[in-house]
mmCIF file of C-alpha atoms in Angstrom:
data_model
loop_
_atom_site.group_PDB
_atom_site.id
_atom_site.type_symbol
_atom_site.label_atom_id
_atom_site.label_comp_id
_atom_site.label_asym_id
_atom_site.label_seq_id
_atom_site.Cartn_x
_atom_site.Cartn_y
_atom_site.Cartn_z
ATOM 1 C CA UNK A 1 -4.641 -29.075 0.439
ATOM 2 C CA UNK A 2 -8.114 -27.349 -0.385
ATOM 3 C CA UNK A 3 -8.016 -23.651 -1.082
ATOM 4 C CA UNK A 4 -10.943 -21.621 0.557
ATOM 5 C CA UNK A 5 -12.289 -19.119 -1.999
ATOM 6 C CA UNK A 6 -12.196 -15.795 -0.620
ATOM 7 C CA UNK A 7 -15.435 -13.573 -0.943
ATOM 8 C CA UNK A 8 -14.937 -9.719 -1.645
ATOM 9 C CA UNK A 9 -15.197 -7.623 1.589
ATOM 10 C CA UNK A 10 -14.231 -4.093 1.317
ATOM 11 C CA UNK A 11 -12.615 -2.482 4.331
ATOM 12 C CA UNK A 12 -12.395 1.385 4.760
ATOM 13 C CA UNK A 13 -9.630 1.199 7.238
ATOM 14 C CA UNK A 14 -6.670 -0.883 7.889
ATOM 15 C CA UNK A 15 -7.477 -4.345 9.606
ATOM 16 C CA UNK A 16 -4.894 -5.122 12.136
ATOM 17 C CA UNK A 17 -5.124 -8.768 11.412
ATOM 18 C CA UNK A 18 -3.985 -8.104 7.883
ATOM 19 C CA UNK A 19 -1.828 -5.537 8.886
ATOM 20 C CA UNK A 20 0.168 -8.132 11.137
ATOM 21 C CA UNK A 21 0.177 -10.707 8.352
ATOM 22 C CA UNK A 22 1.606 -7.913 5.947
ATOM 23 C CA UNK A 23 4.308 -7.160 8.202
ATOM 24 C CA UNK A 24 5.146 -10.882 8.159
ATOM 25 C CA UNK A 25 5.331 -11.230 4.721
ATOM 26 C CA UNK A 26 7.478 -8.146 4.376
ATOM 27 C CA UNK A 27 9.722 -9.878 6.689
ATOM 28 C CA UNK A 28 9.897 -12.920 4.646
ATOM 29 C CA UNK A 29 10.187 -10.532 1.366
ATOM 30 C CA UNK A 30 7.019 -11.733 -0.174
ATOM 31 C CA UNK A 31 5.432 -7.930 0.120
ATOM 32 C CA UNK A 32 7.685 -5.014 -0.569
ATOM 33 C CA UNK A 33 6.928 -1.455 0.030
ATOM 34 C CA UNK A 34 9.316 1.419 -1.051
ATOM 35 C CA UNK A 35 8.591 5.389 -0.587
ATOM 36 C CA UNK A 36 10.373 7.126 -3.363
ATOM 37 C CA UNK A 37 10.777 10.793 -2.648
ATOM 38 C CA UNK A 38 12.072 13.034 -5.682
ATOM 39 C CA UNK A 39 10.260 15.416 -7.729
ATOM 40 C CA UNK A 40 7.177 13.470 -6.361
ATOM 41 C CA UNK A 41 6.575 11.229 -3.664
ATOM 42 C CA UNK A 42 4.790 7.764 -4.272
ATOM 43 C CA UNK A 43 4.731 4.512 -2.416
ATOM 44 C CA UNK A 44 5.445 1.355 -4.604
ATOM 45 C CA UNK A 45 3.865 -1.743 -3.327
ATOM 46 C CA UNK A 46 4.072 -5.286 -4.675
ATOM 47 C CA UNK A 47 3.890 -8.886 -3.411
ATOM 48 C CA UNK A 48 1.148 -11.188 -1.912
ATOM 49 C CA UNK A 49 -1.801 -9.600 -0.317
ATOM 50 C CA UNK A 50 -2.217 -10.997 3.373
ATOM 51 C CA UNK A 51 -5.842 -11.823 3.101
ATOM 52 C CA UNK A 52 -6.223 -13.501 -0.361
ATOM 53 C CA UNK A 53 -2.585 -14.560 -1.049
ATOM 54 C CA UNK A 54 -2.781 -13.225 -4.700
ATOM 55 C CA UNK A 55 0.142 -11.181 -6.153
ATOM 56 C CA UNK A 56 -0.891 -7.348 -6.596
ATOM 57 C CA UNK A 57 1.042 -4.223 -7.125
ATOM 58 C CA UNK A 58 0.101 -0.670 -6.724
ATOM 59 C CA UNK A 59 1.399 2.806 -6.786
ATOM 60 C CA UNK A 60 -0.038 5.335 -4.264
ATOM 61 C CA UNK A 61 0.794 9.143 -4.563
ATOM 62 C CA UNK A 62 1.816 10.871 -1.224
ATOM 63 C CA UNK A 63 1.563 14.483 -2.435
ATOM 64 C CA UNK A 64 -0.795 17.059 -1.840
ATOM 65 C CA UNK A 65 -0.615 19.279 -4.691
ATOM 66 C CA UNK A 66 -2.418 22.436 -3.781
ATOM 67 C CA UNK A 67 -4.737 23.862 -1.172
ATOM 68 C CA UNK A 68 -6.307 27.317 -2.016
ATOM 69 C CA UNK A 69 -3.237 29.349 -2.793
ATOM 70 C CA UNK A 70 -0.614 27.606 -0.991
ATOM 71 C CA UNK A 71 1.262 24.450 -2.553
ATOM 72 C CA UNK A 72 1.882 21.580 -0.584
ATOM 73 C CA UNK A 73 3.750 18.265 -1.310
ATOM 74 C CA UNK A 74 7.340 17.171 -1.525
ATOM 75 C CA UNK A 75 9.383 20.329 -0.492
ATOM 76 C CA UNK A 76 13.086 20.741 0.762
ATOM 77 C CA UNK A 77 11.847 20.529 4.294
ATOM 78 C CA UNK A 78 10.864 16.950 3.840
ATOM 79 C CA UNK A 79 13.943 15.699 2.333
ATOM 80 C CA UNK A 80 16.057 14.191 5.136
ATOM 81 C CA UNK A 81 13.654 14.607 7.551
ATOM 82 C CA UNK A 82 11.978 11.319 6.603
ATOM 83 C CA UNK A 83 12.282 8.313 8.718
ATOM 84 C CA UNK A 84 13.801 4.999 7.367
ATOM 85 C CA UNK A 85 10.287 3.540 7.129
ATOM 86 C CA UNK A 86 6.685 5.212 6.843
ATOM 87 C CA UNK A 87 3.591 3.574 7.193
ATOM 88 C CA UNK A 88 0.921 3.334 4.348
ATOM 89 C CA UNK A 89 -2.277 2.115 4.103
ATOM 90 C CA UNK A 90 -2.937 -0.304 1.115
ATOM 91 C CA UNK A 91 -5.895 -1.706 -0.341
ATOM 92 C CA UNK A 92 -5.517 -5.374 -2.339
ATOM 93 C CA UNK A 93 -5.820 -4.664 -6.041
ATOM 94 C CA UNK A 94 -4.833 -8.304 -7.222
ATOM 95 C CA UNK A 95 -7.531 -10.090 -9.476
ATOM 96 C CA UNK A 96 -11.185 -9.561 -8.097
ATOM 97 C CA UNK A 97 -12.395 -11.962 -5.400
ATOM 98 C CA UNK A 98 -15.799 -13.647 -5.636
ATOM 99 C CA UNK A 99 -18.915 -11.419 -5.190
ATOM 100 C CA UNK A 100 -16.808 -8.267 -5.951
ATOM 101 C CA UNK A 101 -18.475 -5.557 -7.692
ATOM 102 C CA UNK A 102 -17.736 -4.975 -11.450
ATOM 103 C CA UNK A 103 -15.585 -1.971 -11.027
ATOM 104 C CA UNK A 104 -13.531 -3.495 -7.979
ATOM 105 C CA UNK A 105 -9.935 -4.967 -7.787
ATOM 106 C CA UNK A 106 -8.792 -7.512 -5.378
ATOM 107 C CA UNK A 107 -10.505 -8.864 -2.300
ATOM 108 C CA UNK A 108 -10.994 -5.507 -0.557
ATOM 109 C CA UNK A 109 -8.798 -5.924 2.281
ATOM 110 C CA UNK A 110 -7.078 -2.715 3.988
ATOM 111 C CA UNK A 111 -3.888 -3.067 5.854
ATOM 112 C CA UNK A 112 -0.858 -1.192 6.593
ATOM 113 C CA UNK A 113 2.595 -1.516 5.181
ATOM 114 C CA UNK A 114 5.922 -0.174 6.128
ATOM 115 C CA UNK A 115 7.679 1.312 3.154
ATOM 116 C CA UNK A 116 11.625 1.868 3.030
ATOM 117 C CA UNK A 117 12.326 5.552 2.137
ATOM 118 C CA UNK A 118 14.124 6.134 -0.724
ATOM 119 C CA UNK A 119 15.381 9.619 -1.611
ATOM 120 C CA UNK A 120 16.218 10.080 -5.303
ATOM 121 C CA UNK A 121 16.878 13.611 -5.442
#
């Protein structure tokens, strides 16, 4: 079987084709996403990219630390109110694909995953 070489293509918003494939990979246990809510809120994603099929891992902060004089982020009102899964946009961060800019990671695919919520408080 000949593997097709993936060329870098940066996507700014989640691509439905890759989101559908990511969902399939999550069902197969080949892509895992977890939203950990405690003192901070972070999404941990690891597994296969739905576009390039390379293994990657990334951590995405889900907090807004401050806006003007008000502080936002993970507060008491968010604990317990979260659904079991939350949708999160992800960009592939595997090894760079062919034609990628020198500062780029992965193949550039943008897709959504469904992160399982884990409250750690």
